[in-house]
Short mmCIF file of C-alpha atoms (C1' of nucleotides) in Angstrom, two decimals:
data_model
loop_
_atom_site.label_atom_id
_atom_site.label_comp_id
_atom_site.label_asym_id
_atom_site.label_seq_id
_atom_site.Cartn_x
_atom_site.Cartn_y
_atom_site.Cartn_z
CA MET A 146 -17.77 -30.92 -25.80
CA VAL A 147 -17.17 -33.68 -23.15
CA LEU A 148 -19.92 -34.13 -20.59
CA LYS A 149 -18.31 -34.12 -17.27
CA GLY A 150 -20.85 -32.90 -14.85
CA ALA A 151 -22.22 -36.37 -14.17
CA GLU A 152 -18.90 -37.98 -13.46
CA GLU A 153 -17.87 -35.28 -10.84
CA LEU A 154 -21.31 -35.41 -9.09
CA ALA A 155 -21.18 -39.25 -8.98
CA VAL A 156 -17.75 -38.96 -7.08
CA PRO A 157 -18.35 -37.52 -3.65
CA ALA A 158 -14.97 -37.40 -2.48
CA GLU A 159 -13.90 -35.20 -5.24
CA ALA A 160 -15.66 -32.41 -3.45
CA ALA A 161 -13.57 -32.92 -0.45
CA ARG A 162 -10.30 -33.01 -2.32
CA GLN A 163 -11.32 -29.85 -3.98
CA ALA A 164 -11.73 -28.13 -0.91
CA ARG A 165 -8.34 -29.30 0.77
CA SER A 166 -6.69 -27.98 -2.64
CA ASP A 167 -8.30 -24.57 -2.39
CA ALA A 168 -7.10 -24.29 1.19
CA ARG A 169 -3.63 -25.23 0.15
CA THR A 170 -3.73 -22.60 -2.92
CA ARG A 171 -5.10 -19.86 -0.35
CA GLN A 172 -2.50 -20.65 2.29
CA LEU A 173 0.38 -20.55 -0.24
CA LEU A 174 -1.04 -17.15 -1.72
CA GLU A 175 -1.41 -15.71 1.68
CA ALA A 176 2.20 -16.71 2.58
CA ALA A 177 3.38 -15.09 -0.50
CA ALA A 178 1.34 -12.07 -0.24
CA ARG A 179 2.93 -11.40 3.33
CA LEU A 180 6.30 -11.66 2.03
CA MET A 181 6.25 -10.03 -1.27
CA GLU A 182 4.25 -6.91 0.47
CA ARG A 183 7.53 -6.62 2.23
CA ASN A 184 10.14 -7.26 -0.29
CA GLY A 185 8.83 -7.34 -3.70
CA SER A 186 8.65 -10.48 -5.63
CA HIS A 187 12.20 -10.42 -6.57
CA GLY A 188 13.15 -10.14 -3.01
CA VAL A 189 11.31 -13.43 -2.09
CA SER A 190 12.43 -17.00 -3.24
CA MET A 191 10.23 -19.91 -3.62
CA GLN A 192 12.18 -21.58 -0.45
CA ALA A 193 11.05 -18.47 1.52
CA VAL A 194 7.52 -18.71 0.53
CA ALA A 195 7.43 -22.54 1.40
CA ASP A 196 9.09 -21.88 4.87
CA GLU A 197 6.41 -19.21 5.45
CA ALA A 198 3.61 -21.44 4.49
CA GLY A 199 5.12 -24.32 6.28
CA VAL A 200 5.49 -26.71 3.49
CA SER A 201 8.21 -27.89 1.07
CA VAL A 202 9.39 -26.02 -2.11
CA GLY A 203 8.16 -28.96 -4.25
CA LEU A 204 4.94 -28.70 -3.16
CA ILE A 205 4.33 -24.92 -4.51
CA TYR A 206 4.81 -26.39 -8.17
CA ARG A 207 1.85 -28.83 -7.50
CA TYR A 208 -0.38 -25.69 -7.44
CA PHE A 209 1.47 -23.09 -9.24
CA ALA A 210 3.48 -23.79 -12.64
CA ASN A 211 6.24 -21.37 -11.80
CA LYS A 212 6.94 -18.37 -9.78
CA GLN A 213 5.38 -15.88 -12.35
CA GLU A 214 2.12 -17.72 -11.78
CA LEU A 215 2.20 -17.53 -8.13
CA VAL A 216 3.29 -13.67 -8.24
CA GLN A 217 0.18 -13.34 -10.74
CA GLY A 218 -1.86 -15.17 -8.10
CA VAL A 219 -0.86 -12.84 -5.36
CA ILE A 220 -1.51 -9.60 -7.34
CA LEU A 221 -4.95 -10.81 -8.56
CA GLY A 222 -6.03 -11.80 -5.02
CA VAL A 223 -5.27 -8.42 -3.78
CA LEU A 224 -7.29 -7.07 -6.77
CA ASP A 225 -10.02 -9.53 -6.55
CA ASP A 226 -10.36 -8.53 -2.98
CA MET A 227 -10.72 -4.96 -3.73
CA ALA A 228 -13.22 -5.53 -6.64
CA ARG A 229 -15.35 -7.53 -3.98
CA LEU A 230 -15.02 -5.31 -1.00
CA ILE A 231 -15.47 -1.76 -2.57
CA PRO A 232 -18.93 -2.44 -4.15
CA ALA A 233 -19.98 -4.07 -0.88
CA ALA A 234 -18.66 -1.29 1.06
CA VAL A 235 -20.77 1.62 -0.63
CA ALA A 236 -23.66 2.57 1.67
CA PRO A 237 -26.99 2.51 0.08
CA GLU A 238 -27.11 6.28 0.27
CA ALA A 239 -30.04 7.54 -1.60
CA ASP A 240 -28.67 10.80 -2.64
CA PRO A 241 -26.14 10.46 -5.55
CA VAL A 242 -23.51 12.98 -4.17
CA ARG A 243 -23.70 11.24 -1.08
CA ARG A 244 -23.10 8.08 -2.58
CA MET A 245 -20.23 9.28 -4.49
CA VAL A 246 -18.38 10.63 -1.17
CA ALA A 247 -19.46 7.11 0.33
CA ALA A 248 -17.76 5.07 -2.53
CA PHE A 249 -14.69 7.37 -2.18
CA SER A 250 -14.53 6.81 1.46
CA ALA A 251 -14.91 2.96 1.01
CA TYR A 252 -12.29 3.07 -1.55
CA CYS A 253 -9.92 4.65 0.54
CA GLY A 254 -10.68 2.49 3.44
CA VAL A 255 -9.96 -0.55 1.54
CA VAL A 256 -6.64 1.08 0.34
CA ASP A 257 -5.75 1.94 3.94
CA ASP A 258 -6.21 -1.72 4.99
CA ASN A 259 -4.16 -3.14 2.38
CA ARG A 260 -1.58 -0.33 1.95
CA GLU A 261 1.23 -2.76 1.16
CA ALA A 262 -0.85 -4.84 -1.06
CA VAL A 263 -1.69 -1.76 -3.11
CA LEU A 264 1.94 -0.66 -3.40
CA LEU A 265 2.61 -4.35 -4.61
CA THR A 266 0.10 -3.96 -7.45
CA TYR A 267 1.94 -0.98 -8.70
CA ARG A 268 5.64 -2.48 -8.16
CA GLU A 269 5.02 -5.82 -9.62
CA SER A 270 2.41 -5.66 -12.43
CA HIS A 271 4.90 -5.35 -14.98
CA THR A 272 6.37 -8.66 -14.24
CA LEU A 273 3.01 -10.31 -15.54
CA ASP A 274 2.54 -11.51 -18.82
CA GLU A 275 0.03 -9.85 -21.40
CA GLU A 276 -2.68 -12.08 -20.22
CA GLY A 277 -2.04 -10.93 -16.59
CA ARG A 278 -1.81 -7.48 -17.22
CA ARG A 279 -5.03 -7.59 -19.00
CA LEU A 280 -6.88 -9.20 -15.94
CA ILE A 281 -5.47 -6.67 -13.72
CA LYS A 282 -6.73 -3.79 -15.90
CA ASP A 283 -10.16 -5.11 -15.88
CA LEU A 284 -10.38 -5.71 -12.27
CA GLU A 285 -9.21 -2.18 -11.88
CA VAL A 286 -11.36 -0.62 -13.96
CA ARG A 287 -14.26 -2.49 -11.98
CA THR A 288 -13.17 -1.16 -8.66
CA ALA A 289 -13.80 2.30 -10.09
CA GLN A 290 -17.35 1.33 -11.16
CA PRO A 291 -19.26 2.34 -8.10
CA LEU A 292 -17.82 5.58 -8.22
CA THR A 293 -18.29 6.16 -11.90
CA ASP A 294 -22.04 5.29 -11.20
CA ALA A 295 -22.63 7.75 -8.58
CA ILE A 296 -20.71 10.50 -10.43
CA GLN A 297 -22.73 9.69 -13.46
CA GLU A 298 -26.02 9.80 -11.73
CA ALA A 299 -25.05 13.24 -9.72
CA LEU A 300 -24.31 14.66 -13.34
CA ASP A 301 -27.41 13.66 -14.65
CA ARG A 302 -29.40 15.17 -12.18
CA GLY A 303 -27.33 18.43 -12.46
CA LEU A 304 -25.97 18.12 -9.04
CA LEU A 305 -22.45 18.51 -10.38
CA MET A 306 -20.43 21.10 -12.40
CA PRO A 307 -19.81 19.64 -15.96
CA VAL A 308 -16.93 17.06 -15.83
CA ASP A 309 -15.73 14.15 -17.91
CA THR A 310 -16.88 11.30 -15.91
CA ARG A 311 -14.22 9.04 -17.29
CA ILE A 312 -11.42 11.30 -16.12
CA PHE A 313 -13.15 12.36 -12.73
CA SER A 314 -13.67 8.81 -11.60
CA TYR A 315 -10.38 7.79 -12.41
CA ASP A 316 -8.97 10.87 -10.57
CA LEU A 317 -10.65 9.99 -7.64
CA LEU A 318 -9.56 6.39 -7.86
CA LEU A 319 -6.08 7.67 -8.11
CA ILE A 320 -6.26 10.02 -5.05
CA ALA A 321 -7.67 7.13 -2.89
CA HIS A 322 -4.54 5.23 -4.03
CA SER A 323 -2.38 7.95 -3.20
CA TRP A 324 -2.75 7.37 0.44
CA SER A 325 -0.85 4.12 -0.19
CA LEU A 326 1.49 5.54 -3.00
CA LYS A 327 2.27 8.85 -1.09
CA HIS A 328 1.73 7.60 2.47
CA TRP A 329 5.18 9.36 3.19
CA TYR A 330 3.97 12.59 2.30
CA PHE A 331 0.30 12.53 3.76
CA ALA A 332 0.65 10.35 6.83
CA PRO A 333 3.07 12.83 8.91
CA ARG A 334 0.81 15.80 7.67
CA MET A 335 -2.77 14.21 8.62
CA THR A 336 -4.32 11.12 9.88
CA PHE A 337 -6.28 8.86 7.65
CA GLU A 338 -9.68 10.33 8.67
CA GLU A 339 -8.29 13.94 8.17
CA PHE A 340 -7.07 12.63 4.45
CA VAL A 341 -10.58 11.18 3.39
CA GLU A 342 -12.40 14.24 5.11
CA SER A 343 -10.17 16.83 3.36
CA GLN A 344 -10.16 15.11 -0.11
CA SER A 345 -14.00 14.53 0.17
CA ALA A 346 -14.21 18.19 1.12
CA LEU A 347 -12.22 19.15 -1.71
CA MET A 348 -14.04 17.19 -4.07
CA LEU A 349 -17.50 18.53 -2.84
CA ALA A 350 -16.14 22.27 -2.35
CA THR A 351 -15.04 22.22 -6.26
CA ALA A 352 -17.24 19.83 -8.01
CA VAL A 353 -20.68 20.22 -6.60
CA HIS A 354 -22.96 22.83 -8.41
CA PRO A 355 -23.09 26.12 -6.71
CA ASP A 356 -26.98 25.90 -6.67
CA HIS A 357 -27.01 22.79 -4.84
CA ARG A 358 -23.77 23.28 -2.53
CA ALA A 359 -25.71 24.14 0.66
CA ALA A 360 -27.49 20.70 0.79
CA TYR A 361 -24.00 19.14 1.53
CA ALA A 362 -22.75 21.70 4.13
CA ASP A 363 -22.39 18.92 6.71
CA LEU A 364 -19.68 17.22 4.50
CA LEU A 365 -17.82 20.47 3.82
CA GLY A 366 -15.28 20.75 6.76
CA ALA A 367 -14.75 24.42 8.03
CA PRO A 368 -13.44 26.71 5.23
CA ALA A 369 -9.73 27.17 5.64
CA MET B 285 38.33 21.48 8.53
CA VAL B 286 41.10 20.75 6.03
CA LEU B 287 42.49 23.12 3.77
CA LYS B 288 42.52 21.45 0.53
CA GLY B 289 41.48 24.20 -2.10
CA ALA B 290 45.12 25.19 -2.58
CA GLU B 291 46.05 21.59 -3.27
CA GLU B 292 43.44 21.09 -5.83
CA LEU B 293 44.13 24.15 -7.65
CA ALA B 294 47.99 23.58 -7.57
CA VAL B 295 47.27 20.73 -9.68
CA PRO B 296 45.91 21.49 -13.42
CA ALA B 297 45.40 17.90 -14.39
CA GLU B 298 43.27 17.12 -11.71
CA ALA B 299 40.45 19.00 -13.43
CA ALA B 300 40.62 17.11 -16.62
CA ARG B 301 40.68 13.83 -14.57
CA GLN B 302 37.54 14.83 -12.53
CA ALA B 303 35.98 15.72 -15.87
CA ARG B 304 36.69 12.28 -17.66
CA SER B 305 35.51 10.76 -14.49
CA ASP B 306 32.26 12.60 -14.58
CA ALA B 307 31.69 11.75 -18.05
CA ARG B 308 32.13 8.03 -17.57
CA THR B 309 29.60 8.44 -14.57
CA ARG B 310 27.06 9.79 -16.79
CA GLN B 311 27.56 7.52 -19.63
CA LEU B 312 27.18 4.57 -17.27
CA LEU B 313 24.11 6.12 -15.70
CA GLU B 314 22.80 6.84 -18.98
CA ALA B 315 23.30 3.23 -20.17
CA ALA B 316 21.62 1.85 -16.99
CA ALA B 317 18.80 3.96 -17.03
CA ARG B 318 18.10 3.15 -20.81
CA LEU B 319 18.18 -0.47 -19.87
CA MET B 320 16.22 -0.20 -16.48
CA GLU B 321 13.46 1.94 -17.79
CA ARG B 322 12.56 -1.05 -20.00
CA ASN B 323 13.06 -4.16 -17.83
CA GLY B 324 13.27 -2.71 -14.09
CA SER B 325 16.36 -2.91 -12.16
CA HIS B 326 15.97 -6.67 -11.52
CA GLY B 327 15.66 -7.33 -15.27
CA VAL B 328 19.26 -5.76 -15.86
CA SER B 329 22.69 -7.49 -15.25
CA MET B 330 25.76 -5.47 -14.91
CA GLN B 331 26.76 -7.14 -17.80
CA ALA B 332 24.02 -5.80 -19.83
CA VAL B 333 24.83 -2.24 -18.41
CA ALA B 334 28.39 -2.65 -19.35
CA ASP B 335 27.72 -3.72 -22.79
CA GLU B 336 25.24 -1.19 -23.46
CA ALA B 337 27.77 1.45 -22.24
CA GLY B 338 30.48 -0.29 -24.41
CA VAL B 339 32.91 -0.87 -21.52
CA SER B 340 33.52 -4.01 -19.33
CA VAL B 341 31.81 -5.18 -16.23
CA GLY B 342 34.64 -4.36 -14.06
CA LEU B 343 34.74 -0.74 -14.86
CA ILE B 344 31.38 -0.38 -13.45
CA TYR B 345 32.74 -0.84 -9.94
CA ARG B 346 35.43 1.92 -10.17
CA TYR B 347 32.42 4.23 -10.41
CA PHE B 348 29.72 2.52 -8.33
CA ALA B 349 30.56 0.21 -5.23
CA ASN B 350 27.81 -1.82 -6.20
CA LYS B 351 24.37 -2.61 -8.07
CA GLN B 352 22.34 -0.86 -5.44
CA GLU B 353 24.49 2.38 -5.47
CA LEU B 354 24.01 2.20 -9.68
CA VAL B 355 20.39 1.86 -9.27
CA GLN B 356 20.31 4.70 -6.91
CA GLY B 357 22.19 6.80 -9.17
CA VAL B 358 19.65 6.38 -11.90
CA ILE B 359 16.72 7.09 -9.93
CA LEU B 360 17.99 10.11 -8.06
CA GLY B 361 19.26 11.16 -11.65
CA VAL B 362 15.65 11.12 -13.25
CA LEU B 363 14.16 12.95 -10.34
CA ASP B 364 17.19 15.34 -10.25
CA ASP B 365 16.13 16.05 -13.83
CA MET B 366 12.50 16.68 -13.09
CA ALA B 367 13.35 18.80 -10.37
CA ARG B 368 15.20 20.77 -12.71
CA LEU B 369 13.05 20.70 -15.82
CA ILE B 370 9.72 21.35 -14.21
CA PRO B 371 10.41 24.82 -12.45
CA ALA B 372 12.18 25.88 -15.69
CA ALA B 373 9.22 24.86 -17.83
CA VAL B 374 6.85 27.17 -16.12
CA ALA B 375 5.95 29.95 -18.33
CA PRO B 376 6.30 33.32 -16.55
CA GLU B 377 2.40 33.80 -16.64
CA ALA B 378 1.56 36.99 -14.73
CA ASP B 379 -1.77 35.67 -13.41
CA PRO B 380 -1.70 32.99 -10.93
CA VAL B 381 -4.50 30.85 -12.24
CA ARG B 382 -2.92 30.80 -15.62
CA ARG B 383 0.61 30.09 -13.82
CA MET B 384 -1.13 27.27 -11.92
CA VAL B 385 -2.19 25.93 -15.18
CA ALA B 386 1.07 26.71 -16.99
CA ALA B 387 2.90 24.84 -13.88
CA PHE B 388 0.32 21.71 -14.46
CA SER B 389 0.76 21.31 -18.20
CA ALA B 390 4.53 21.51 -17.70
CA TYR B 391 4.64 19.08 -15.33
CA CYS B 392 2.66 16.87 -17.63
CA GLY B 393 5.01 17.55 -20.61
CA VAL B 394 7.94 16.28 -18.40
CA VAL B 395 6.07 13.26 -17.38
CA ASP B 396 5.23 12.54 -21.01
CA ASP B 397 8.79 12.91 -22.15
CA ASN B 398 9.79 10.40 -19.51
CA ARG B 399 7.04 8.16 -19.24
CA GLU B 400 9.32 4.97 -18.43
CA ALA B 401 11.31 6.99 -16.18
CA VAL B 402 8.33 7.98 -13.94
CA LEU B 403 7.42 4.56 -13.84
CA LEU B 404 10.73 3.50 -12.82
CA THR B 405 10.73 5.66 -9.66
CA TYR B 406 7.59 4.16 -8.46
CA ARG B 407 8.84 0.53 -9.14
CA GLU B 408 12.18 0.68 -7.71
CA SER B 409 12.10 3.18 -5.00
CA HIS B 410 11.88 0.74 -2.24
CA THR B 411 15.05 -1.19 -3.18
CA LEU B 412 17.05 2.14 -2.02
CA ASP B 413 18.22 2.43 1.50
CA GLU B 414 16.74 4.96 3.92
CA GLU B 415 19.12 7.73 2.68
CA GLY B 416 17.96 7.04 -0.99
CA ARG B 417 14.58 7.46 -0.16
CA ARG B 418 14.80 10.63 1.82
CA LEU B 419 16.62 12.15 -1.23
CA ILE B 420 13.76 11.09 -3.46
CA LYS B 421 11.21 12.37 -1.11
CA ASP B 422 12.89 15.79 -1.04
CA LEU B 423 13.42 15.83 -4.70
CA GLU B 424 9.91 14.99 -5.28
CA VAL B 425 8.42 17.68 -3.03
CA ARG B 426 10.71 20.21 -4.90
CA THR B 427 8.99 19.35 -8.14
CA ALA B 428 5.72 20.14 -6.85
CA GLN B 429 6.92 23.64 -5.70
CA PRO B 430 5.84 25.71 -8.60
CA LEU B 431 2.55 24.34 -8.41
CA THR B 432 2.28 24.90 -4.87
CA ASP B 433 3.58 28.51 -4.92
CA ALA B 434 1.00 29.23 -7.81
CA ILE B 435 -1.83 27.82 -5.91
CA GLN B 436 -1.07 29.58 -2.94
CA GLU B 437 -0.87 32.83 -4.70
CA ALA B 438 -4.31 32.34 -6.55
CA LEU B 439 -5.85 31.31 -3.37
CA ASP B 440 -4.54 34.66 -1.47
CA ARG B 441 -6.07 36.70 -4.26
CA GLY B 442 -9.42 34.98 -3.57
CA LEU B 443 -9.47 33.52 -7.15
CA LEU B 444 -10.25 29.91 -5.92
CA MET B 445 -12.53 28.07 -3.76
CA PRO B 446 -11.06 27.53 -0.26
CA VAL B 447 -9.01 24.29 -0.64
CA ASP B 448 -5.90 22.99 1.47
CA THR B 449 -2.97 23.89 -0.72
CA ARG B 450 -0.78 20.89 0.54
CA ILE B 451 -3.78 18.52 -0.69
CA PHE B 452 -4.54 20.21 -3.70
CA SER B 453 -0.96 20.65 -5.21
CA TYR B 454 -0.12 17.09 -4.37
CA ASP B 455 -3.32 15.74 -6.06
CA LEU B 456 -2.05 17.77 -9.15
CA LEU B 457 1.25 16.32 -9.03
CA LEU B 458 -0.37 12.90 -8.76
CA ILE B 459 -2.83 13.38 -11.53
CA ALA B 460 0.12 14.45 -13.72
CA HIS B 461 2.14 11.40 -12.70
CA SER B 462 -1.08 9.39 -13.68
CA TRP B 463 -0.23 10.08 -17.46
CA SER B 464 2.49 7.70 -16.75
CA LEU B 465 1.16 5.36 -13.87
CA LYS B 466 -2.30 5.04 -15.89
CA HIS B 467 -1.04 5.37 -19.43
CA TRP B 468 -3.03 2.26 -20.36
CA TYR B 469 -6.41 3.76 -19.22
CA PHE B 470 -6.02 7.32 -20.56
CA ALA B 471 -4.11 6.77 -23.54
CA PRO B 472 -6.59 4.67 -25.55
CA ARG B 473 -9.37 7.43 -24.56
CA MET B 474 -7.61 10.46 -25.39
CA THR B 475 -4.46 12.18 -26.77
CA PHE B 476 -1.80 13.48 -24.47
CA GLU B 477 -2.95 17.04 -25.40
CA GLU B 478 -6.68 16.17 -24.71
CA PHE B 479 -5.58 14.59 -21.35
CA VAL B 480 -4.01 17.92 -20.45
CA GLU B 481 -6.63 19.99 -21.32
CA SER B 482 -9.36 17.84 -19.91
CA GLN B 483 -7.45 17.68 -16.59
CA SER B 484 -6.89 21.51 -16.73
CA ALA B 485 -10.41 22.10 -17.39
CA LEU B 486 -11.61 19.91 -14.84
CA MET B 487 -9.29 21.64 -12.31
CA LEU B 488 -10.62 25.09 -13.44
CA ALA B 489 -14.16 24.19 -13.72
CA THR B 490 -14.25 23.00 -10.01
CA ALA B 491 -11.69 24.89 -8.40
CA VAL B 492 -11.80 28.51 -9.61
CA HIS B 493 -14.36 30.65 -7.74
CA PRO B 494 -17.50 31.37 -9.27
CA ASP B 495 -17.31 35.19 -9.54
CA HIS B 496 -13.74 34.85 -11.50
CA ARG B 497 -14.82 32.09 -13.60
CA ALA B 498 -15.61 34.27 -16.74
CA ALA B 499 -12.20 35.45 -16.85
CA TYR B 500 -10.91 31.99 -17.96
CA ALA B 501 -13.34 30.92 -20.17
CA ASP B 502 -10.85 30.36 -22.98
CA LEU B 503 -9.23 27.42 -20.50
CA LEU B 504 -12.45 25.76 -20.17
CA GLY B 505 -13.12 23.25 -23.11
CA ALA B 506 -16.70 23.07 -24.30
CA PRO B 507 -18.89 21.90 -21.34
CA ALA B 508 -19.88 18.44 -21.72
"C1'" DG C 1335 -5.28 -55.18 6.69
"C1'" DT C 1336 -3.58 -53.77 2.42
"C1'" DC C 1337 -3.61 -51.65 -1.77
"C1'" DA C 1338 -3.44 -47.52 -4.79
"C1'" DC C 1339 -3.27 -42.96 -5.63
"C1'" DG C 1340 -2.38 -38.40 -4.89
"C1'" DA C 1341 0.18 -35.31 -1.42
"C1'" DA C 1342 4.48 -33.87 0.05
"C1'" DT C 1343 9.30 -33.87 0.55
"C1'" DG C 1344 13.77 -31.65 -0.26
"C1'" DA C 1345 18.51 -33.01 -2.11
"C1'" DA C 1346 20.42 -32.19 -6.56
"C1'" DC C 1347 20.87 -29.68 -11.22
"C1'" DG C 1348 21.87 -25.89 -13.97
"C1'" DG C 1349 21.63 -21.54 -15.21
"C1'" DA C 1350 22.28 -16.68 -14.04
"C1'" DT C 1351 24.76 -13.01 -12.19
"C1'" DA C 1352 26.89 -9.98 -8.65
"C1'" DT C 1353 31.37 -9.12 -7.57
"C1'" DT C 1354 36.76 -9.62 -7.57
"C1'" DC C 1355 41.35 -9.16 -9.04
"C1'" DA C 1356 45.50 -10.47 -11.73
"C1'" DT C 1357 46.77 -8.53 -15.76
"C1'" DT C 1358 47.02 -5.30 -19.90
"C1'" DC C 1359 46.65 -0.79 -21.53
"C1'" DT C 1360 46.72 4.68 -21.52
"C1'" DT C 1361 48.35 8.65 -20.68
"C1'" DG C 1362 50.76 12.73 -18.99
"C1'" DG C 1363 54.92 14.30 -16.88
"C1'" DT C 1364 59.70 14.40 -17.31
"C1'" DA D 45 62.22 7.68 -24.85
"C1'" DC D 46 60.47 5.98 -20.46
"C1'" DC D 47 58.12 5.60 -16.44
"C1'" DA D 48 54.63 5.51 -12.87
"C1'" DA D 49 50.01 5.70 -11.76
"C1'" DG D 50 45.49 5.38 -12.88
"C1'" DA D 51 41.81 3.25 -16.26
"C1'" DA D 52 40.23 -0.62 -18.13
"C1'" DT D 53 39.52 -5.59 -19.02
"C1'" DG D 54 37.21 -9.84 -18.67
"C1'" DA D 55 37.99 -14.65 -17.02
"C1'" DA D 56 37.19 -16.86 -12.47
"C1'" DT D 57 34.67 -17.17 -8.19
"C1'" DA D 58 30.99 -17.69 -5.10
"C1'" DT D 59 26.44 -17.40 -4.44
"C1'" DC D 60 21.73 -17.69 -5.01
"C1'" DC D 61 17.47 -19.61 -6.83
"C1'" DG D 62 14.15 -21.50 -10.02
"C1'" DT D 63 12.65 -25.80 -11.13
"C1'" DT D 64 12.74 -31.08 -11.17
"C1'" DC D 65 12.15 -35.61 -9.87
"C1'" DA D 66 13.00 -39.82 -7.31
"C1'" DT D 67 11.10 -41.17 -3.03
"C1'" DT D 68 8.36 -41.44 0.99
"C1'" DC D 69 3.99 -40.26 3.40
"C1'" DG D 70 -1.06 -40.22 4.38
"C1'" DT D 71 -5.75 -41.64 3.50
"C1'" DG D 72 -9.89 -43.54 1.79
"C1'" DA D 73 -11.60 -47.51 -0.60
"C1'" DC D 74 -12.47 -52.43 -0.42
#
DNA sequence: GTCACGAATGAACGGATATTCATTCTTGGT
DNA sequence: ACCAAGAATGAATATCCGTTCATTCGTGAC
């Protein structure tokens, strides 16, 4: 292995260059994301990305080897955001069931803020290569972790009916995604707040053990 | 309104022509579907469709005005199949809860048989025009009808915990789709049969009213 | 001031592909 | 046997778009 730390630290201007390079990368990814969320990756040319970012086409190839790498960057960026935002958004609730609801609500909130981006990940993942797909899967599973942990703890304390954690947590993740995937179905029938409330109530009304249900009366909406 | 019935009936050869035309249309749609389920619509050229169908490129334009119409035909065909298959697959169970499970299992079965086609509908719907998207939504809602009906009846008879039918049925539809959407997550962890069984058990263990749970012990797998 | 080097440009290239249409082939009626 | 009329062909066209690269620009070091 080559020693490079000393060399890098010895050049102070290197940091500034790196910073500008990072900013450009972000700028390009943001421009690409804006366009691709509207039209999909195939509907966006490199020229269009360049125009949107206010740079020339050639410059993109200084930061991304080819279009597929750019697309991959956009999708991974979206998922990376979610993998950061969701754990952070989970309120430090003490009660496991309440933490479960908080995690689910937070997940829905991030989906709502990035509705088009979530759609993009479903539409474009298949255009990536094996490596890209592996990264996506890893990130997505990681976004479900707060939910999984909360469910597991609630189960361990006997607060829930016996369920398969792997399945239950992924079902909840998918239901959160459905606010984006099936927005055309849900949105005309309810607001976002009603969606989260109803889904939470459904989850609680069904999954919480009857012996403990009374403790969460405040989270169960009025019965139908 | 113009009378055209008489004219049509007066020409016997017209029927044969229509039949051949329909067969060609189906042949082209099937070829396109086979290819697009693998590579998405953008990954398939009109030439490739023609080769797969064993005809020339030009002929496709006799049956479809352009590529978008062909893509729309493929997607609507897939959804139409499902809208036919699923109601047909619902076993004529007498008990509403059992009919609910049967409808869900049938839905999952159709999804499993058409895994790539389901993915295609999620990936390519946005390429359609307004009219096409409206048709898709109608068809999809129709596929959920057997589930919705069974749930409503189970609710009316007090067999379920109080839930919002619109939400619960669409959640189940989405979970069935998830066998295709999240195949990479579920498939390494369980077989298709285990997936259906676990999801059914989860749905029953949580949604069935405690007073009636004993009646469905055979459908609830061994508790975790 | 000027030199060197990375950053940035954008015209040009090459490949792919949707669409057209002049032409040939099939078929069903007489 | 012959003749429309529709069915089918596939080479040619026009367009679009990813990628390259010769060239210019900007900036920090000396």
